[in-house]
Amino acid sequence: MKRHLFAIALVAALGAYVEGQQAPPGGATTKAEGTVLKNKAPVNKDLLRVKLPKPQEADLSNGVHLIFLEDRRTPQVNFSMIIDGAGGYYDPAGIPGLAGFTATLMREGTTTKTSEQISEQLDRLASAVSVNSGITSPSATVNGNGLTNNIDTVLALMADVLMNPSFPQTEIDRFKARTRALLMQQRTQPGFLASERLNKVIYGDHPMARVSATPASLEALTRDALVEFHKTHFVPDRAVLGVTGDMTFEQVKAKAEAAFAGWKKSGAALPAQTEAAALSGPSVSLVVRPNSVQTSLRVGTQSIERKDPDFFPLTVANRILGGPFGRLFEHLREQKGYTYGANSFFSSSRIRGAWTASTDVRSEVTDPALTDLLAEIKQMRDVPVPAKDLDNAKRAIVGSFALLLENPNAILANYIDRHFYGLPADYWDTYASKIEAVTAADVQRVAQKYWTPERLQIVAVGDLAKVEPALKKLGTVQVFDADGNPISK
Amino acid sequence: MFRPFRAGLVFALLAVVSAGAADGPVIKFTDVKLKNGLRVIISEDHTAPTVSVAVNYYVGSADERKGRTGFAHLFEHMMFKGSENVGPGEHPALIFTNGGSMNGTTNQDRTLYYETVPANQIELALFLEADRMKSLDINKANLDNQRGAVQEERRLRMDNQPYGKTFEVTGEQAYDNPAYKHSVIGSMEDLSAANVDDVATFFKTYYAPNNAVLSIVGDVDTKKTMALIEKYFGAIARQPDPKRPDLTEPPHTAERRSTIEDPLARLPRLDVSWIVPPAQSADSPALDVLSDVLSSGRSSRINQVVVREKQLATSAGAFAADSKGPGLFSAFAMVAPGKKVEEVEAAIYEEIEKVKNGPIAAWEIEKAHNGARRNQAAQATSTLARAVQLGEYAMFYNDPNLINTRTDKILKVTAADVQRVAKKYLTRENRSVVITLPKAAPPKGGQ
């Protein structure tokens, strides 16, 4: 594991900004000026308008939909098989994590190869095959990538892992031991504890509330359950094969057709996804994490499904509030110095996703930081955004499409989304104009619709004594320990 | 100023790369110095309408004086708080508003600022970088504000994280030379002590054109870009060349060892560090391949034996860090529940001894060779990655062409080389061991 210059240096080194203070002497909080525009810099007024390259698409004979973007810059190819219906969303009731267990263990041996043989072959070629399944995602992904001249080997291994996993009992036992420890370790992370609690208050008992497998579901895991989940869910009926790289469409089509020829449709319908119950009101939760020196603050709520027309105004509203150098960052960090970062994001899929604002602040300023965070959300509801803020946010969103052209995999992801959510064929061609059409009234409307006080769920992770008084001002506080158990007080 | 094809000009046009080496295209670039000492490297790539600008300053935490640890990074934050023609926060605001992205980052040896923008905004990016190189706006309110942000960054990454303290102790124990001994983030006390005079002095000393490399990769015209660079950077005054810190590490003659308790952790952790020569030394490629054999991919020895077969650790690995001075070759392991940290430590040393005494399979060496080829190919997918690397190679080694030749060095490494460097550096006398044990939290109220 070499520390490759770039990947690690930029992730592990200290940066000025996340994408995501000791009180000065005297203990007072300094309020700095925040952002000031002198408007002397030579900005090119023309926004570089780009057209995303069009993918080539075809259906393979077993029903898999192929989406391909040619990229000749480097001698590499990347295959991603996205299997709708094999994600954690479809975990059987009471066995959260089964889809993820299946995905991980598919890579641990096939009917003709041990886990070691697969690893040695891939590592020798500096290639990779992996299987992933997010705990609330409707789909699982089998990925294979390598240099062009090895791609036949990679593709064969990828297909073998996808179609013929053998789930050896020794690998299941090893996996259980390792995962037991990981389930324990993740509880040391304030971010995990915050997500666990926030998802619970946003989604209740709905599958979208899950953030992780549980010790109970891990212990209950059997080889039979893995075999059954794989057989039932890893089927080509609704799969999409996304490919980028150094090949022609004809080559990719022929290779994919041959590699996945034995993968047959099941004919079974995909179970419908259901919406979570509507929120019943606001809530305030505290997860007690002893020895915390920061409070991890989260304010979240239910958002929208991907096809909702509010997607565009919410995208703009969220950018203004919690995007890079948005109001949360400007206020909580650049003016007050409470935090290293403050941002918000929303997710959306075939069903309603979530919206979350996040910041981690030193324990001592939990109260003013939370007050300011809620005040910024309130301002979005109460005051129409000034034209300048609106224009800058829209320009940033539209302008950033140029940078996508360096990253065919990101462009491909857009086209996969288009297919997956049944968006119109010209969706990405009209995206910029739809963003530009958003008005200040639209932004205020969605802020009032989604960010009302009655919908906001507040979660804090940190030191009990330092955090509880601030939360009590906002309502009845439900208190939990770091294992997720309620603490009755 | 920019004077093409005159004496004293460094001009790189690339030699043919030897057969069988790099996959992917040879990266061509121009390499010149302005009169004020600013080194400028430009590499045209017209595959996407984007351009990345990297400004590397030759100053990092190794240059910090006693009582001011963390200052190089704190200063990096100040570089976003305004200059003569740019308001506080205006730099990021303009870059993002115009479809770009940007950041800064600090390590032991250098401070890097960068942006990637749509190609028609190259002038904006150059103007912003030049204005802060020339005329940083230094005031106490901004310093106090960013001190707050940086102290929160320390809490976020270290003080509120399990094993955060481990990371700091590892460096403190492994090095004797103060340059690399302390963490880049620095201590809370030292961050609190920093004042505006420190900022002004640091700026004048290190943030000079002759102490920086400007590298640009993307959809630009070299000649037009040089004219813009001359316009914006040409008149920035040269400063006396700063004194470089002495990075030499005296030989280590006995194992160092300590055990710390961590109230935020739930599993024991082992960290072992050996001192190795600076990056780009003669032995560096072999040490990189050694780390591949031990730890690259699932087939690697530490993963296969310590994690999978013996199940002593939930994760474990080894890596060779890149640094201008003596670096650390590190091994780490998260101890599996119910296992003893001593067992894990013994198992890792056993794998290292097996490498020393052979055999190493041909496929293990091939893995490292192909890994280097793949990295060489992958760098062509990001203008920013190339801009950053060209700048660092020029600044540290006076050889930006390493971007094209470094793979060849890995391809020459043999199994015998790997065994030789393992025997030479991964010794008991040269190692520093830190064991982190979970400390049960005292009972809190409310339970």
PDB file of C-alpha atoms in Angstrom, chain A residues 265-367:
ATOM      1  CA  LYS A 265     -33.305 -13.543 -16.537  1.00  0.00           C
ATOM      2  CA  SER A 266     -35.384 -14.682 -13.586  1.00  0.00           C
ATOM      3  CA  GLY A 267     -38.641 -13.151 -14.782  1.00  0.00           C
ATOM      4  CA  ALA A 268     -39.507 -12.124 -11.230  1.00  0.00           C
ATOM      5  CA  ALA A 269     -40.920  -8.644 -10.732  1.00  0.00           C
ATOM      6  CA  LEU A 270     -39.118  -6.144  -8.566  1.00  0.00           C
ATOM      7  CA  PRO A 271     -40.989  -5.559  -5.296  1.00  0.00           C
ATOM      8  CA  ALA A 272     -42.265  -2.001  -5.136  1.00  0.00           C
ATOM      9  CA  GLN A 273     -40.485   0.445  -2.853  1.00  0.00           C
ATOM     10  CA  THR A 274     -42.727   2.052  -0.288  1.00  0.00           C
ATOM     11  CA  GLU A 275     -42.583   5.560   1.122  1.00  0.00           C
ATOM     12  CA  ALA A 276     -41.670   6.120   4.749  1.00  0.00           C
ATOM     13  CA  ALA A 277     -44.420   7.395   7.010  1.00  0.00           C
ATOM     14  CA  ALA A 278     -44.694  11.187   7.036  1.00  0.00           C
ATOM     15  CA  LEU A 279     -42.901  12.947   9.857  1.00  0.00           C
ATOM     16  CA  SER A 280     -45.113  13.379  12.891  1.00  0.00           C
ATOM     17  CA  GLY A 281     -43.356  16.464  14.260  1.00  0.00           C
ATOM     18  CA  PRO A 282     -39.987  17.803  15.328  1.00  0.00           C
ATOM     19  CA  SER A 283     -37.638  15.913  17.644  1.00  0.00           C
ATOM     20  CA  VAL A 284     -34.471  16.531  19.630  1.00  0.00           C
ATOM     21  CA  SER A 285     -32.030  13.704  20.396  1.00  0.00           C
ATOM     22  CA  LEU A 286     -28.724  13.518  22.215  1.00  0.00           C
ATOM     23  CA  VAL A 287     -26.299  10.625  21.823  1.00  0.00           C
ATOM     24  CA  VAL A 288     -23.918  10.641  24.761  1.00  0.00           C
ATOM     25  CA  ARG A 289     -20.355   9.962  23.651  1.00  0.00           C
ATOM     26  CA  PRO A 290     -18.068  10.164  26.687  1.00  0.00           C
ATOM     27  CA  ASN A 291     -14.803  12.116  26.294  1.00  0.00           C
ATOM     28  CA  SER A 292     -16.033  14.018  23.238  1.00  0.00           C
ATOM     29  CA  VAL A 293     -14.391  17.410  22.808  1.00  0.00           C
ATOM     30  CA  GLN A 294     -16.734  18.360  19.984  1.00  0.00           C
ATOM     31  CA  THR A 295     -20.464  18.195  19.458  1.00  0.00           C
ATOM     32  CA  SER A 296     -21.544  16.715  16.143  1.00  0.00           C
ATOM     33  CA  LEU A 297     -24.682  18.614  15.210  1.00  0.00           C
ATOM     34  CA  ARG A 298     -27.134  17.374  12.596  1.00  0.00           C
ATOM     35  CA  VAL A 299     -30.430  18.872  11.508  1.00  0.00           C
ATOM     36  CA  GLY A 300     -32.330  16.678   9.091  1.00  0.00           C
ATOM     37  CA  THR A 301     -35.671  15.922   7.548  1.00  0.00           C
ATOM     38  CA  GLN A 302     -37.302  13.981   4.720  1.00  0.00           C
ATOM     39  CA  SER A 303     -36.606  15.430   1.276  1.00  0.00           C
ATOM     40  CA  ILE A 304     -37.959  14.407  -2.123  1.00  0.00           C
ATOM     41  CA  GLU A 305     -37.874  11.653  -4.702  1.00  0.00           C
ATOM     42  CA  ARG A 306     -35.521  12.101  -7.666  1.00  0.00           C
ATOM     43  CA  LYS A 307     -38.228  12.893 -10.220  1.00  0.00           C
ATOM     44  CA  ASP A 308     -39.939  15.551  -8.119  1.00  0.00           C
ATOM     45  CA  PRO A 309     -40.043  18.900  -9.977  1.00  0.00           C
ATOM     46  CA  ASP A 310     -38.805  20.479  -6.738  1.00  0.00           C
ATOM     47  CA  PHE A 311     -35.442  18.854  -7.438  1.00  0.00           C
ATOM     48  CA  PHE A 312     -34.212  21.996  -9.242  1.00  0.00           C
ATOM     49  CA  PRO A 313     -35.286  24.668  -6.724  1.00  0.00           C
ATOM     50  CA  LEU A 314     -34.131  22.441  -3.843  1.00  0.00           C
ATOM     51  CA  THR A 315     -30.743  21.996  -5.533  1.00  0.00           C
ATOM     52  CA  VAL A 316     -30.343  25.770  -5.750  1.00  0.00           C
ATOM     53  CA  ALA A 317     -31.703  26.411  -2.231  1.00  0.00           C
ATOM     54  CA  ASN A 318     -29.387  23.806  -0.743  1.00  0.00           C
ATOM     55  CA  ARG A 319     -26.388  25.245  -2.598  1.00  0.00           C
ATOM     56  CA  ILE A 320     -27.061  28.705  -1.162  1.00  0.00           C
ATOM     57  CA  LEU A 321     -27.538  27.402   2.376  1.00  0.00           C
ATOM     58  CA  GLY A 322     -25.093  24.545   2.665  1.00  0.00           C
ATOM     59  CA  GLY A 323     -23.038  24.255  -0.500  1.00  0.00           C
ATOM     60  CA  PRO A 324     -19.313  25.036  -0.720  1.00  0.00           C
ATOM     61  CA  PHE A 325     -18.889  28.468   0.891  1.00  0.00           C
ATOM     62  CA  GLY A 326     -22.605  28.621   1.458  1.00  0.00           C
ATOM     63  CA  ARG A 327     -24.264  30.501   4.280  1.00  0.00           C
ATOM     64  CA  LEU A 328     -23.684  27.835   6.922  1.00  0.00           C
ATOM     65  CA  PHE A 329     -19.957  27.778   6.193  1.00  0.00           C
ATOM     66  CA  GLU A 330     -19.772  31.551   5.943  1.00  0.00           C
ATOM     67  CA  HIS A 331     -21.595  32.143   9.202  1.00  0.00           C
ATOM     68  CA  LEU A 332     -20.415  29.293  11.447  1.00  0.00           C
ATOM     69  CA  ARG A 333     -16.806  29.159  10.286  1.00  0.00           C
ATOM     70  CA  GLU A 334     -15.765  32.321   8.468  1.00  0.00           C
ATOM     71  CA  GLN A 335     -17.522  34.729  10.821  1.00  0.00           C
ATOM     72  CA  LYS A 336     -17.712  32.862  14.122  1.00  0.00           C
ATOM     73  CA  GLY A 337     -14.844  30.379  14.054  1.00  0.00           C
ATOM     74  CA  TYR A 338     -17.009  27.687  15.677  1.00  0.00           C
ATOM     75  CA  THR A 339     -16.104  24.906  13.298  1.00  0.00           C
ATOM     76  CA  TYR A 340     -13.866  23.606  10.537  1.00  0.00           C
ATOM     77  CA  GLY A 341     -16.831  22.987   8.256  1.00  0.00           C
ATOM     78  CA  ALA A 342     -20.585  23.349   7.929  1.00  0.00           C
ATOM     79  CA  ASN A 343     -22.638  22.121   5.015  1.00  0.00           C
ATOM     80  CA  SER A 344     -25.863  20.481   3.941  1.00  0.00           C
ATOM     81  CA  PHE A 345     -26.852  17.962   1.290  1.00  0.00           C
ATOM     82  CA  PHE A 346     -29.894  16.068   0.171  1.00  0.00           C
ATOM     83  CA  SER A 347     -30.378  12.629  -1.311  1.00  0.00           C
ATOM     84  CA  SER A 348     -33.217  11.473  -3.525  1.00  0.00           C
ATOM     85  CA  SER A 349     -34.017   8.218  -5.260  1.00  0.00           C
ATOM     86  CA  ARG A 350     -37.109   6.372  -6.479  1.00  0.00           C
ATOM     87  CA  ILE A 351     -38.518   7.185  -3.074  1.00  0.00           C
ATOM     88  CA  ARG A 352     -38.156  10.133  -0.747  1.00  0.00           C
ATOM     89  CA  GLY A 353     -34.612  10.776   0.452  1.00  0.00           C
ATOM     90  CA  ALA A 354     -33.299  12.912   3.294  1.00  0.00           C
ATOM     91  CA  TRP A 355     -31.895  16.405   3.716  1.00  0.00           C
ATOM     92  CA  THR A 356     -29.210  16.986   6.354  1.00  0.00           C
ATOM     93  CA  ALA A 357     -27.244  19.960   7.604  1.00  0.00           C
ATOM     94  CA  SER A 358     -24.027  19.077   9.474  1.00  0.00           C
ATOM     95  CA  THR A 359     -21.358  20.734  11.519  1.00  0.00           C
ATOM     96  CA  ASP A 360     -18.964  19.657  14.283  1.00  0.00           C
ATOM     97  CA  VAL A 361     -18.198  22.344  16.865  1.00  0.00           C
ATOM     98  CA  ARG A 362     -16.210  22.497  20.098  1.00  0.00           C
ATOM     99  CA  SER A 363     -18.445  21.413  22.950  1.00  0.00           C
ATOM    100  CA  GLU A 364     -18.393  24.834  24.619  1.00  0.00           C
ATOM    101  CA  VAL A 365     -20.173  26.571  21.721  1.00  0.00           C
ATOM    102  CA  THR A 366     -22.859  23.951  21.124  1.00  0.00           C
ATOM    103  CA  ASP A 367     -25.615  26.367  22.123  1.00  0.00           C
TER     104      ASP A 367
END
